Short mmCIF file of C-alpha atoms in Angstrom, two decimals:
data_model
loop_
_atom_site.label_atom_id
_atom_site.label_comp_id
_atom_site.label_asym_id
_atom_site.label_seq_id
_atom_site.Cartn_x
_atom_site.Cartn_y
_atom_site.Cartn_z
CA UNK A 1 0.00 0.00 0.00
CA UNK A 2 1.10 3.58 -0.53
CA UNK A 3 1.21 6.54 1.82
CA UNK A 4 0.90 6.37 5.57
CA UNK A 5 -1.94 5.93 8.01
CA UNK A 6 -3.88 9.01 9.01
CA UNK A 7 -2.69 10.22 12.40
CA UNK A 8 -5.00 10.87 15.30
CA UNK A 9 -7.64 13.53 14.84
CA UNK A 10 -5.63 16.11 16.81
CA UNK A 11 -2.56 15.81 14.58
CA UNK A 12 -3.30 15.87 10.88
CA UNK A 13 -0.63 15.06 8.27
CA UNK A 14 1.97 17.61 7.35
CA UNK A 15 0.98 20.05 4.60
CA UNK A 16 3.13 22.12 2.23
CA UNK A 17 3.15 24.93 4.79
CA UNK A 18 4.25 22.65 7.66
CA UNK A 19 2.45 20.40 10.11
CA UNK A 20 -1.12 21.29 11.06
CA UNK A 21 -1.27 21.29 14.86
CA UNK A 22 -4.01 22.69 17.07
CA UNK A 23 -5.01 25.08 18.38
CA UNK A 24 -3.58 27.55 15.81
CA UNK A 25 -3.33 26.94 12.06
CA UNK A 26 -2.63 30.39 10.61
CA UNK A 27 -3.37 34.06 11.07
CA UNK A 28 -5.84 36.44 9.52
CA UNK A 29 -5.07 39.61 7.59
CA UNK A 30 -3.94 41.45 10.72
CA UNK A 31 -1.94 38.60 12.18
CA UNK A 32 -4.47 37.31 14.72
CA UNK A 33 -4.43 33.59 15.41
CA UNK A 34 -7.28 31.55 13.96
CA UNK A 35 -8.69 28.49 15.74
CA UNK A 36 -8.09 25.05 14.31
CA UNK A 37 -10.77 23.94 11.82
CA UNK A 38 -13.34 21.34 12.92
CA UNK A 39 -12.31 17.83 11.93
CA UNK A 40 -14.85 15.18 10.85
CA UNK A 41 -13.45 11.67 11.01
CA UNK A 42 -15.51 9.36 8.81
CA UNK A 43 -14.11 6.18 10.32
CA UNK A 44 -15.22 7.43 13.76
CA UNK A 45 -18.67 8.21 12.28
CA UNK A 46 -18.32 11.96 12.80
CA UNK A 47 -20.22 12.56 9.57
CA UNK A 48 -22.69 15.39 10.35
CA UNK A 49 -20.96 18.55 9.11
CA UNK A 50 -22.21 22.02 10.07
CA UNK A 51 -21.64 24.02 6.90
CA UNK A 52 -19.36 27.05 6.82
CA UNK A 53 -20.55 30.04 4.79
CA UNK A 54 -18.19 32.73 3.56
CA UNK A 55 -18.20 35.39 0.85
CA UNK A 56 -14.41 35.43 0.64
CA UNK A 57 -13.16 35.45 -2.94
CA UNK A 58 -10.81 32.63 -3.90
CA UNK A 59 -8.86 31.81 -7.04
CA UNK A 60 -9.29 28.30 -8.45
CA UNK A 61 -5.59 27.59 -8.95
CA UNK A 62 -5.07 24.29 -7.15
CA UNK A 63 -3.49 25.95 -4.13
CA UNK A 64 -5.34 25.97 -0.84
CA UNK A 65 -3.53 29.07 0.39
CA UNK A 66 -6.44 31.46 1.04
CA UNK A 67 -7.44 32.04 4.65
CA UNK A 68 -10.86 30.43 4.22
CA UNK A 69 -9.27 27.02 3.72
CA UNK A 70 -7.69 27.29 7.16
CA UNK A 71 -11.15 27.65 8.74
CA UNK A 72 -13.14 25.21 6.60
CA UNK A 73 -14.34 21.89 8.06
CA UNK A 74 -11.99 19.07 7.06
CA UNK A 75 -13.08 15.52 6.25
CA UNK A 76 -10.58 12.84 7.26
CA UNK A 77 -10.57 9.22 8.39
CA UNK A 78 -11.27 7.49 5.08
CA UNK A 79 -12.23 3.81 5.00
CA UNK A 80 -11.34 1.12 2.50
CA UNK A 81 -14.19 -0.25 0.37
CA UNK A 82 -12.29 -2.24 -2.27
CA UNK A 83 -10.84 -4.80 -1.94
CA UNK A 84 -12.09 -5.18 1.68
CA UNK A 85 -14.49 -2.85 3.43
CA UNK A 86 -14.67 -1.83 7.10
CA UNK A 87 -10.94 -1.12 7.35
CA UNK A 88 -9.06 2.12 7.78
CA UNK A 89 -7.59 3.47 4.58
CA UNK A 90 -3.82 3.26 4.18
CA UNK A 91 -3.71 6.56 2.31
CA UNK A 92 -4.22 9.88 4.07
CA UNK A 93 -6.76 12.23 2.51
CA UNK A 94 -8.10 15.62 3.57
CA UNK A 95 -11.17 17.22 2.00
CA UNK A 96 -12.16 20.78 2.95
CA UNK A 97 -15.67 22.12 2.30
CA UNK A 98 -17.37 25.51 2.56
CA UNK A 99 -19.89 27.46 0.52
CA UNK A 100 -20.67 30.97 -0.63
CA UNK A 101 -23.97 32.46 -1.72
CA UNK A 102 -23.57 31.10 -5.25
CA UNK A 103 -21.35 27.99 -5.09
CA UNK A 104 -19.99 25.20 -2.95
CA UNK A 105 -16.20 24.78 -2.70
CA UNK A 106 -14.06 21.72 -2.05
CA UNK A 107 -10.34 21.47 -1.43
CA UNK A 108 -8.60 18.11 -1.70
CA UNK A 109 -5.22 17.05 -0.33
CA UNK A 110 -4.39 13.45 -1.25
CA UNK A 111 -1.21 12.00 0.23
CA UNK A 112 0.76 9.35 -1.66
CA UNK A 113 4.25 7.89 -1.80
CA UNK A 114 6.52 9.44 -4.49
CA UNK A 115 6.25 7.81 -7.89
CA UNK A 116 2.95 6.04 -7.26
CA UNK A 117 0.50 8.55 -8.76
CA UNK A 118 -1.05 8.09 -12.19
CA UNK A 119 -2.23 11.37 -13.69
CA UNK A 120 -2.35 12.84 -17.20
CA UNK A 121 -4.08 15.69 -19.01
CA UNK A 122 -6.78 13.24 -20.05
CA UNK A 123 -10.00 13.96 -21.94
CA UNK A 124 -13.07 14.87 -19.96
CA UNK A 125 -14.85 11.85 -18.45
CA UNK A 126 -11.80 9.68 -19.20
CA UNK A 127 -10.07 9.65 -15.83
CA UNK A 128 -11.33 6.32 -14.46
CA UNK A 129 -7.88 4.79 -15.17
CA UNK A 130 -6.08 7.42 -13.08
CA UNK A 131 -5.86 8.52 -9.47
CA UNK A 132 -8.92 10.64 -8.83
CA UNK A 133 -11.41 11.79 -6.23
CA UNK A 134 -15.20 11.72 -6.60
CA UNK A 135 -17.49 14.12 -4.74
CA UNK A 136 -21.07 12.82 -4.40
CA UNK A 137 -23.81 15.31 -3.55
CA UNK A 138 -27.31 14.09 -2.73
CA UNK A 139 -28.96 17.51 -2.85
CA UNK A 140 -32.41 16.07 -2.06
CA UNK A 141 -31.06 14.00 0.84
CA UNK A 142 -33.47 11.32 -0.37
CA UNK A 143 -30.86 8.53 -0.89
CA UNK A 144 -31.94 7.86 -4.47
CA UNK A 145 -29.82 10.04 -6.74
CA UNK A 146 -26.54 11.92 -6.39
CA UNK A 147 -24.53 14.32 -8.53
CA UNK A 148 -21.00 13.05 -9.12
CA UNK A 149 -18.08 15.45 -9.62
CA UNK A 150 -14.70 13.78 -10.15
CA UNK A 151 -11.24 15.28 -10.66
CA UNK A 152 -7.81 13.77 -11.17
CA UNK A 153 -4.57 15.19 -9.80
CA UNK A 154 -4.44 17.90 -12.50
CA UNK A 155 -8.09 18.85 -12.06
CA UNK A 156 -9.28 17.12 -15.25
CA UNK A 157 -13.01 16.62 -14.83
CA UNK A 158 -15.51 13.80 -15.02
CA UNK A 159 -19.11 14.19 -13.95
CA UNK A 160 -22.46 12.50 -14.06
CA UNK A 161 -25.36 11.12 -12.04
CA UNK A 162 -25.46 8.04 -9.85
CA UNK A 163 -28.96 6.57 -9.53
CA UNK A 164 -29.63 4.10 -6.75
CA UNK A 165 -30.53 0.65 -8.02
CA UNK A 166 -29.05 1.14 -11.51
CA UNK A 167 -26.11 -1.20 -10.86
CA UNK A 168 -26.67 -4.58 -12.47
CA UNK A 169 -24.34 -6.53 -10.19
CA UNK A 170 -24.77 -7.82 -6.66
CA UNK A 171 -21.44 -6.29 -5.62
CA UNK A 172 -21.66 -2.63 -6.69
CA UNK A 173 -18.36 -0.81 -7.11
CA UNK A 174 -17.79 2.89 -6.74
CA UNK A 175 -16.10 3.52 -10.08
CA UNK A 176 -17.27 6.06 -12.62
CA UNK A 177 -18.63 3.16 -14.68
CA UNK A 178 -21.45 2.89 -12.14
CA UNK A 179 -22.50 6.48 -12.82
CA UNK A 180 -24.18 7.87 -15.92
CA UNK A 181 -21.46 10.21 -17.23
CA UNK A 182 -23.65 11.47 -20.07
CA UNK A 183 -24.53 14.83 -18.44
CA UNK A 184 -21.86 17.55 -18.45
CA UNK A 185 -22.14 20.09 -15.66
CA UNK A 186 -20.40 23.44 -15.48
CA UNK A 187 -17.88 23.60 -12.64
CA UNK A 188 -14.32 24.81 -12.12
CA UNK A 189 -11.36 22.72 -10.98
CA UNK A 190 -7.59 22.99 -10.92
CA UNK A 191 -5.01 20.58 -9.52
CA UNK A 192 -1.28 20.10 -9.18
CA UNK A 193 1.21 17.47 -8.11
CA UNK A 194 3.03 18.16 -4.85
CA UNK A 195 5.81 16.56 -2.84
CA UNK A 196 3.20 14.85 -0.66
CA UNK A 197 0.82 13.73 -3.43
CA UNK A 198 -1.62 16.10 -5.11
CA UNK A 199 -3.86 19.05 -4.31
CA UNK A 200 -7.07 20.03 -6.12
CA UNK A 201 -9.47 22.93 -5.79
CA UNK A 202 -13.12 22.60 -6.94
CA UNK A 203 -15.92 25.15 -7.27
CA UNK A 204 -19.45 23.91 -8.11
CA UNK A 205 -21.98 26.70 -8.87
CA UNK A 206 -25.47 26.20 -7.54
CA UNK A 207 -26.72 27.00 -11.06
CA UNK A 208 -25.23 23.70 -12.26
CA UNK A 209 -27.19 21.43 -9.93
CA UNK A 210 -30.74 20.88 -8.72
CA UNK A 211 -31.73 21.11 -5.08
CA UNK A 212 -34.79 21.68 -2.91
CA UNK A 213 -36.43 25.03 -2.29
CA UNK A 214 -36.39 25.03 1.52
CA UNK A 215 -34.85 27.95 3.39
CA UNK A 216 -32.35 25.60 5.06
CA UNK A 217 -30.84 22.69 3.17
CA UNK A 218 -29.43 19.35 4.31
CA UNK A 219 -27.41 17.56 1.63
CA UNK A 220 -26.02 14.06 1.58
CA UNK A 221 -22.25 14.00 1.05
CA UNK A 222 -19.62 11.37 0.44
CA UNK A 223 -16.14 11.42 -1.08
CA UNK A 224 -14.53 8.49 -2.90
CA UNK A 225 -10.81 8.24 -3.63
CA UNK A 226 -9.38 5.90 -6.26
CA UNK A 227 -5.77 4.81 -5.64
CA UNK A 228 -4.80 3.51 -9.03
CA UNK A 229 -1.43 2.00 -8.14
CA UNK A 230 -3.06 -0.55 -5.83
CA UNK A 231 -6.65 -0.61 -7.14
CA UNK A 232 -7.95 0.44 -3.74
CA UNK A 233 -11.16 2.47 -3.43
CA UNK A 234 -11.64 4.51 -0.28
CA UNK A 235 -14.63 6.42 1.05
CA UNK A 236 -14.96 9.14 3.66
CA UNK A 237 -18.25 7.76 4.99
CA UNK A 238 -17.55 4.09 5.84
CA UNK A 239 -19.61 2.40 3.12
CA UNK A 240 -20.32 -1.28 3.75
CA UNK A 241 -20.80 -3.97 1.15
CA UNK A 242 -23.52 -5.59 3.21
CA UNK A 243 -26.17 -3.05 2.26
CA UNK A 244 -28.71 -2.97 -0.54
CA UNK A 245 -28.25 0.79 -0.92
CA UNK A 246 -25.08 2.77 -1.49
CA UNK A 247 -26.52 6.28 -1.37
CA UNK A 248 -28.15 5.71 2.01
CA UNK A 249 -24.61 5.44 3.39
CA UNK A 250 -23.62 9.10 3.25
CA UNK A 251 -22.70 11.88 5.62
CA UNK A 252 -24.73 15.05 5.89
CA UNK A 253 -23.83 18.66 5.17
CA UNK A 254 -26.23 20.66 7.35
CA UNK A 255 -27.19 24.29 7.73
CA UNK A 256 -26.98 25.39 4.09
CA UNK A 257 -29.08 28.53 3.85
CA UNK A 258 -29.73 31.53 1.63
CA UNK A 259 -28.46 29.81 -1.48
CA UNK A 260 -28.64 32.22 -4.40
CA UNK A 261 -29.00 30.46 -7.68
CA UNK A 262 -29.85 33.69 -9.48
CA UNK A 263 -31.41 33.74 -12.91
CA UNK A 264 -30.57 30.46 -14.60
CA UNK A 265 -31.09 31.26 -18.26
CA UNK A 266 -28.96 29.91 -21.10
CA UNK A 267 -29.50 31.22 -24.64
CA UNK A 268 -27.68 29.51 -27.47
CA UNK A 269 -28.57 31.01 -30.89
CA UNK A 270 -27.43 29.06 -33.92
CA UNK A 271 -27.00 30.28 -37.52
CA UNK A 272 -25.80 27.90 -40.22
CA UNK A 273 -25.50 28.27 -43.94
CA UNK A 274 -25.10 25.82 -46.79
CA UNK A 275 -23.96 26.91 -50.28
CA UNK A 276 -24.65 24.59 -53.20
CA UNK A 277 -23.04 25.13 -56.59
CA UNK A 278 -23.73 23.60 -60.03
CA UNK A 279 -22.97 24.39 -63.67
CA UNK A 280 -25.28 27.13 -64.89
CA UNK A 281 -25.99 25.47 -68.23
CA UNK A 282 -24.90 28.58 -70.10
CA UNK A 283 -22.81 28.50 -73.24
CA UNK A 284 -19.73 29.13 -71.16
CA UNK A 285 -19.34 25.85 -69.24
CA UNK A 286 -17.02 27.55 -66.80
CA UNK A 287 -19.88 29.50 -65.22
CA UNK A 288 -21.48 28.12 -62.07
CA UNK A 289 -24.64 29.11 -60.26
CA UNK A 290 -24.61 29.16 -56.45
CA UNK A 291 -27.50 28.98 -54.03
CA UNK A 292 -27.18 29.80 -50.36
CA UNK A 293 -29.55 28.29 -47.78
CA UNK A 294 -29.29 29.96 -44.35
CA UNK A 295 -30.89 28.34 -41.32
CA UNK A 296 -31.61 29.88 -37.94
CA UNK A 297 -32.19 27.99 -34.69
CA UNK A 298 -31.36 28.01 -31.03
CA UNK A 299 -31.63 26.48 -27.57
CA UNK A 300 -33.06 27.87 -24.34
CA UNK A 301 -32.59 26.53 -20.82
CA UNK A 302 -34.45 28.16 -17.92
CA UNK A 303 -34.25 27.17 -14.28
CA UNK A 304 -37.86 27.77 -13.25
CA UNK A 305 -37.06 26.77 -9.66
CA UNK A 306 -33.90 25.31 -8.09
CA UNK A 307 -35.34 21.85 -8.77
CA UNK A 308 -37.32 22.36 -12.00
CA UNK A 309 -35.84 23.15 -15.41
CA UNK A 310 -37.45 24.01 -18.76
CA UNK A 311 -35.55 23.33 -22.00
CA UNK A 312 -36.60 24.25 -25.52
CA UNK A 313 -34.92 23.99 -28.90
CA UNK A 314 -35.80 25.05 -32.44
CA UNK A 315 -33.95 23.79 -35.49
CA UNK A 316 -30.94 22.81 -33.36
CA UNK A 317 -27.46 22.23 -34.70
CA UNK A 318 -25.65 19.33 -33.03
CA UNK A 319 -22.53 19.44 -35.19
CA UNK A 320 -20.45 20.39 -32.13
CA UNK A 321 -21.32 17.14 -30.38
CA UNK A 322 -18.57 14.51 -30.35
CA UNK A 323 -18.78 11.68 -32.87
CA UNK A 324 -20.46 8.42 -31.95
CA UNK A 325 -18.35 6.03 -29.92
CA UNK A 326 -16.97 3.08 -31.81
CA UNK A 327 -19.15 0.01 -31.53
CA UNK A 328 -18.48 -3.62 -32.43
CA UNK A 329 -21.83 -5.42 -32.86
CA UNK A 330 -21.82 -8.86 -31.28
CA UNK A 331 -24.82 -10.02 -33.31
CA UNK A 332 -25.72 -8.23 -36.54
CA UNK A 333 -29.38 -9.26 -36.16
CA UNK A 334 -29.91 -6.78 -33.33
CA UNK A 335 -29.56 -2.99 -33.26
CA UNK A 336 -26.52 -1.33 -31.69
CA UNK A 337 -26.94 1.02 -28.75
CA UNK A 338 -25.25 4.44 -28.92
CA UNK A 339 -25.16 6.73 -25.87
CA UNK A 340 -26.86 10.10 -26.05
CA UNK A 341 -24.44 13.06 -26.33
CA UNK A 342 -26.68 15.95 -27.45
CA UNK A 343 -26.86 18.53 -24.63
CA UNK A 344 -30.58 19.20 -25.01
CA UNK A 345 -31.40 15.57 -24.27
CA UNK A 346 -28.75 14.88 -21.62
CA UNK A 347 -30.00 17.54 -19.19
CA UNK A 348 -32.03 15.62 -16.60
CA UNK A 349 -31.70 12.35 -18.52
CA UNK A 350 -31.45 10.44 -15.22
CA UNK A 351 -35.15 11.12 -14.59
CA UNK A 352 -35.97 8.69 -17.40
CA UNK A 353 -34.05 5.89 -15.65
CA UNK A 354 -36.05 2.63 -15.66
CA UNK A 355 -35.21 -1.07 -15.20
CA UNK A 356 -35.68 -1.45 -18.97
CA UNK A 357 -34.72 1.23 -21.49
CA UNK A 358 -38.10 2.54 -22.64
CA UNK A 359 -36.75 6.04 -23.32
CA UNK A 360 -34.00 6.22 -25.93
CA UNK A 361 -33.81 9.76 -27.21
CA UNK A 362 -31.61 8.76 -30.13
CA UNK A 363 -34.88 7.67 -31.75
CA UNK A 364 -35.53 11.41 -32.22
CA UNK A 365 -33.01 11.70 -35.03
CA UNK A 366 -33.14 15.33 -36.21
CA UNK A 367 -35.70 17.34 -34.22
CA UNK A 368 -37.00 20.51 -35.80
CA UNK A 369 -38.41 21.64 -32.45
CA UNK A 370 -38.62 20.16 -28.96
CA UNK A 371 -39.41 21.12 -25.37
CA UNK A 372 -38.95 19.39 -22.04
CA UNK A 373 -39.64 20.01 -18.37
CA UNK A 374 -37.75 18.02 -15.74
CA UNK A 375 -37.22 18.18 -12.01
CA UNK A 376 -38.76 17.32 -8.68
CA UNK A 377 -41.97 18.56 -7.09
CA UNK A 378 -42.17 17.52 -3.46
CA UNK A 379 -41.40 13.79 -3.41
CA UNK A 380 -42.28 13.25 -7.07
CA UNK A 381 -39.84 13.29 -10.00
CA UNK A 382 -41.41 14.75 -13.15
CA UNK A 383 -40.05 14.62 -16.69
CA UNK A 384 -42.01 15.65 -19.80
CA UNK A 385 -40.57 15.62 -23.33
CA UNK A 386 -42.26 16.60 -26.60
CA UNK A 387 -40.38 16.66 -29.91
CA UNK A 388 -41.19 17.02 -33.61
CA UNK A 389 -38.74 15.06 -35.76
CA UNK A 390 -37.70 15.92 -39.29
CA UNK A 391 -40.17 14.65 -41.88
CA UNK A 392 -37.41 12.88 -43.80
CA UNK A 393 -37.50 10.21 -41.04
CA UNK A 394 -41.23 9.62 -41.46
CA UNK A 395 -42.56 6.29 -42.67
CA UNK A 396 -45.84 7.87 -43.72
CA UNK A 397 -46.37 8.25 -47.50
CA UNK A 398 -47.36 11.90 -46.98
CA UNK A 399 -44.07 12.57 -45.14
CA UNK A 400 -45.59 14.02 -41.99
CA UNK A 401 -43.25 14.95 -39.15
CA UNK A 402 -43.13 12.22 -36.46
CA UNK A 403 -44.30 13.55 -33.08
CA UNK A 404 -42.89 12.17 -29.82
CA UNK A 405 -44.51 12.70 -26.41
CA UNK A 406 -43.02 11.20 -23.24
CA UNK A 407 -44.20 11.55 -19.63
CA UNK A 408 -42.37 10.09 -16.63
CA UNK A 409 -43.50 10.27 -12.98
CA UNK A 410 -41.74 8.67 -10.03
CA UNK A 411 -42.82 8.92 -6.39
CA UNK A 412 -40.51 8.27 -3.44
CA UNK A 413 -41.73 5.48 -1.18
CA UNK A 414 -40.22 4.80 2.22
CA UNK A 415 -36.59 5.55 2.94
CA UNK A 416 -35.10 4.22 -0.30
CA UNK A 417 -37.81 2.93 -2.64
CA UNK A 418 -40.08 4.33 -5.32
CA UNK A 419 -43.02 3.62 -7.59
CA UNK A 420 -43.14 5.07 -11.09
CA UNK A 421 -45.17 5.35 -14.27
CA UNK A 422 -44.20 6.11 -17.86
CA UNK A 423 -46.18 6.88 -21.01
CA UNK A 424 -44.60 7.26 -24.46
CA UNK A 425 -46.28 8.04 -27.78
CA UNK A 426 -44.87 8.26 -31.29
CA UNK A 427 -47.36 9.38 -33.93
CA UNK A 428 -46.41 9.35 -37.61
CA UNK A 429 -49.40 10.25 -39.74
CA UNK A 430 -51.96 7.50 -39.28
CA UNK A 431 -49.37 5.24 -37.63
CA UNK A 432 -48.63 5.29 -33.92
CA UNK A 433 -46.84 3.43 -31.15
CA UNK A 434 -47.91 3.91 -27.53
CA UNK A 435 -46.30 2.36 -24.50
CA UNK A 436 -47.36 2.45 -20.84
CA UNK A 437 -45.30 1.21 -17.91
CA UNK A 438 -45.51 0.79 -14.12
CA UNK A 439 -42.32 0.11 -12.17
CA UNK A 440 -41.10 -0.09 -8.59
CA UNK A 441 -37.98 -0.59 -6.52
CA UNK A 442 -38.32 -1.58 -2.88
CA UNK A 443 -35.63 -2.25 -0.31
CA UNK A 444 -37.07 -5.20 1.60
CA UNK A 445 -34.30 -5.60 4.16
CA UNK A 446 -30.82 -4.16 4.66
CA UNK A 447 -29.50 -6.67 2.10
CA UNK A 448 -32.46 -7.37 -0.19
CA UNK A 449 -33.95 -5.19 -2.91
CA UNK A 450 -36.71 -6.02 -5.37
CA UNK A 451 -37.38 -4.34 -8.71
CA UNK A 452 -40.31 -4.99 -11.03
CA UNK A 453 -41.83 -3.51 -14.17
CA UNK A 454 -45.00 -4.21 -16.17
CA UNK A 455 -45.22 -2.74 -19.69
CA UNK A 456 -47.85 -2.74 -22.41
CA UNK A 457 -47.67 -1.47 -26.00
CA UNK A 458 -50.10 -0.85 -28.82
CA UNK A 459 -48.90 -0.25 -32.38
CA UNK A 460 -50.61 0.45 -35.69
CA UNK A 461 -49.10 0.87 -39.14
CA UNK A 462 -49.90 3.71 -41.50
CA UNK A 463 -51.43 1.68 -44.34
CA UNK A 464 -55.23 1.83 -44.71
CA UNK A 465 -56.85 -0.91 -42.68
CA UNK A 466 -53.62 -1.82 -40.94
CA UNK A 467 -54.24 -3.97 -37.86
CA UNK A 468 -53.39 -2.87 -34.33
CA UNK A 469 -50.84 -5.01 -32.49
CA UNK A 470 -50.80 -5.25 -28.71
CA UNK A 471 -47.81 -6.53 -26.77
CA UNK A 472 -46.47 -6.76 -23.24
CA UNK A 473 -43.18 -6.95 -21.37
CA UNK A 474 -42.65 -8.14 -17.80
CA UNK A 475 -39.59 -7.85 -15.59
CA UNK A 476 -38.70 -8.77 -12.02
CA UNK A 477 -35.43 -9.09 -10.09
CA UNK A 478 -34.44 -9.89 -6.52
CA UNK A 479 -30.93 -8.94 -5.42
CA UNK A 480 -29.01 -9.71 -2.26
CA UNK A 481 -25.96 -7.51 -1.70
CA UNK A 482 -24.08 -9.31 1.04
CA UNK A 483 -20.51 -8.91 2.18
CA UNK A 484 -19.55 -12.54 1.56
CA UNK A 485 -22.56 -13.95 -0.26
CA UNK A 486 -24.79 -12.31 -2.83
CA UNK A 487 -27.21 -13.32 -5.54
CA UNK A 488 -29.39 -11.94 -8.28
CA UNK A 489 -32.50 -13.70 -9.57
CA UNK A 490 -33.98 -12.05 -12.65
CA UNK A 491 -36.62 -12.79 -15.27
CA UNK A 492 -37.60 -10.74 -18.31
CA UNK A 493 -40.25 -11.66 -20.85
CA UNK A 494 -41.29 -9.93 -24.09
CA UNK A 495 -44.27 -11.03 -26.19
CA UNK A 496 -43.93 -11.34 -29.99
CA UNK A 497 -45.99 -8.21 -30.70
CA UNK A 498 -44.30 -5.87 -28.22
CA UNK A 499 -42.89 -2.73 -29.91
CA UNK A 500 -41.35 0.47 -28.55
CA UNK A 501 -40.45 3.17 -31.06
CA UNK A 502 -39.33 5.56 -28.32
CA UNK A 503 -37.12 3.12 -26.42
CA UNK A 504 -34.39 0.57 -26.98
CA UNK A 505 -35.53 -3.03 -26.56
CA UNK A 506 -33.34 -4.89 -29.07
CA UNK A 507 -35.52 -7.97 -29.50
CA UNK A 508 -38.97 -9.40 -28.81
CA UNK A 509 -40.55 -12.85 -28.46
CA UNK A 510 -38.38 -14.29 -25.71
CA UNK A 511 -38.18 -15.04 -22.01
CA UNK A 512 -34.81 -14.83 -20.30
CA UNK A 513 -34.18 -15.89 -16.72
CA UNK A 514 -30.90 -15.52 -14.87
CA UNK A 515 -29.56 -17.00 -11.67
CA UNK A 516 -26.30 -15.48 -10.44
CA UNK A 517 -24.50 -16.36 -7.22
CA UNK A 518 -21.37 -14.78 -5.74
CA UNK A 519 -19.19 -15.90 -2.87
CA UNK A 520 -16.46 -13.55 -1.59
CA UNK A 521 -13.38 -14.53 0.36
CA UNK A 522 -12.00 -11.50 2.21
CA UNK A 523 -8.45 -11.97 3.45
CA UNK A 524 -6.97 -10.73 6.69
CA UNK A 525 -5.28 -7.35 6.71
CA UNK A 526 -1.78 -7.72 5.30
CA UNK A 527 -2.47 -11.07 3.63
CA UNK A 528 -1.32 -11.57 0.04
CA UNK A 529 -4.88 -12.40 -1.08
CA UNK A 530 -7.33 -9.69 -0.08
CA UNK A 531 -10.44 -10.44 -2.13
CA UNK A 532 -11.49 -13.42 -4.20
CA UNK A 533 -15.07 -13.32 -5.50
CA UNK A 534 -15.96 -16.17 -7.87
CA UNK A 535 -19.34 -15.90 -9.59
CA UNK A 536 -21.58 -18.44 -11.23
CA UNK A 537 -24.30 -17.27 -13.60
CA UNK A 538 -26.80 -19.43 -15.44
CA UNK A 539 -28.99 -17.94 -18.19
CA UNK A 540 -32.04 -19.66 -19.68
CA UNK A 541 -33.55 -18.24 -22.88
CA UNK A 542 -36.77 -19.46 -24.48
CA UNK A 543 -39.19 -18.26 -27.10
CA UNK A 544 -42.29 -16.77 -25.49
CA UNK A 545 -44.64 -19.58 -26.55
CA UNK A 546 -42.12 -22.27 -25.61
CA UNK A 547 -41.77 -20.79 -22.14
CA UNK A 548 -45.54 -20.83 -21.66
CA UNK A 549 -45.66 -24.51 -22.57
#
């Protein structure tokens, strides 16, 4: 292992400016001594943090040298999660946190032995192979969804949303692969390598995230550190494997008040022009005639409330979006899934999270206009999307513009569960496809969670007298997330006539059942073998009618 153990709470590790020893850490502008900052040791379960508010201006330069950092609460006492949980981390980490009227600030000091860090000027969202730190903010404090802000040693960013219950394994990890990194939030970060490891400064504007509208806020907070040289994952709040929920295991940042989001209004006008040239047909063949076709469009994003956002777009131009990721189809008979990258659709995309992918916005190929409302009202998540696609993608002989309408509602139930409903409609002239769904996730015990979904579809073609086809899809899974033994029992069935033209269900007419068991051997501290987790998975696949027989 790298680094050294975190000393006792009263003597934190040495910093670039010398050892931090109480009761005095530094002086203010007139030389008066400042008291030592409050220390919150996660391993000792000191995880309720009274927030510190300050309007002091700081420069995001990767140096925690402003006076506010000497007064900010400091998070220490990280625990190991991978390969073995419930142990003190071998690597010392300090995380400082405070907030201003318009943003929340984090300072990170990660200690490591010389030559063990892995850090590059990587692309955004491509730092999962490097040493990095993830900041998880559950701004609803509802234990169901958290914003993820990650930075490597140079401050290169990765960000996304972690939704509880979206992991498909019975041993969830804390890597970025378990978060949806499709959304891109606006935040500032800067880092640098030091003689003790690395230091990073992060500023997250309140305009970039959603949160409740109460006068005083309580946010869930956890910090995850990835030590790449050893593959160890460490958390500030001592997360345990033996728990069906990860986000319920978080500390709390209390006393946030008078948060000023300001006017959240983004205007993005777009003007494009295409010039086509062709021979004029005149006697002089060298003459060409040119025709210019200008197009005007734009995007609007308005934060109606801190937790409700309205987006609209007209004739958008997505040419600035990165190219599709390379895909290697395993079976050419089935369609290939491509992640959504267009900013209009990625904002609030986590609200369309379901056990089965019934919302796949790539089906809206080239929208001429679209609008969406997404956010949370009380304990209910709301997402509404309406889009008019380009008529060139219509299957109707009259080339009408396909119209998409999607409504998603999800209500919190209990401490960690929910029930939800979804309705999608695609109308293309006389043809249509409509899908309705009911879903739920319930945490039955500390280790057991159950998810289920019932879906129905009705589809009609555009030809005169075309018949209407009705189909159904059923899904259920039971997962045990134990420390040494876990399982997942899952069944999914799709009738032959089930169709979704707004989602991504690659095949129909089948029933697939899975039985997966895991046994984990966790070695003693210092042993050469720390974690061995063999898995056995059996998959049965039948045609729908064969399964019924």
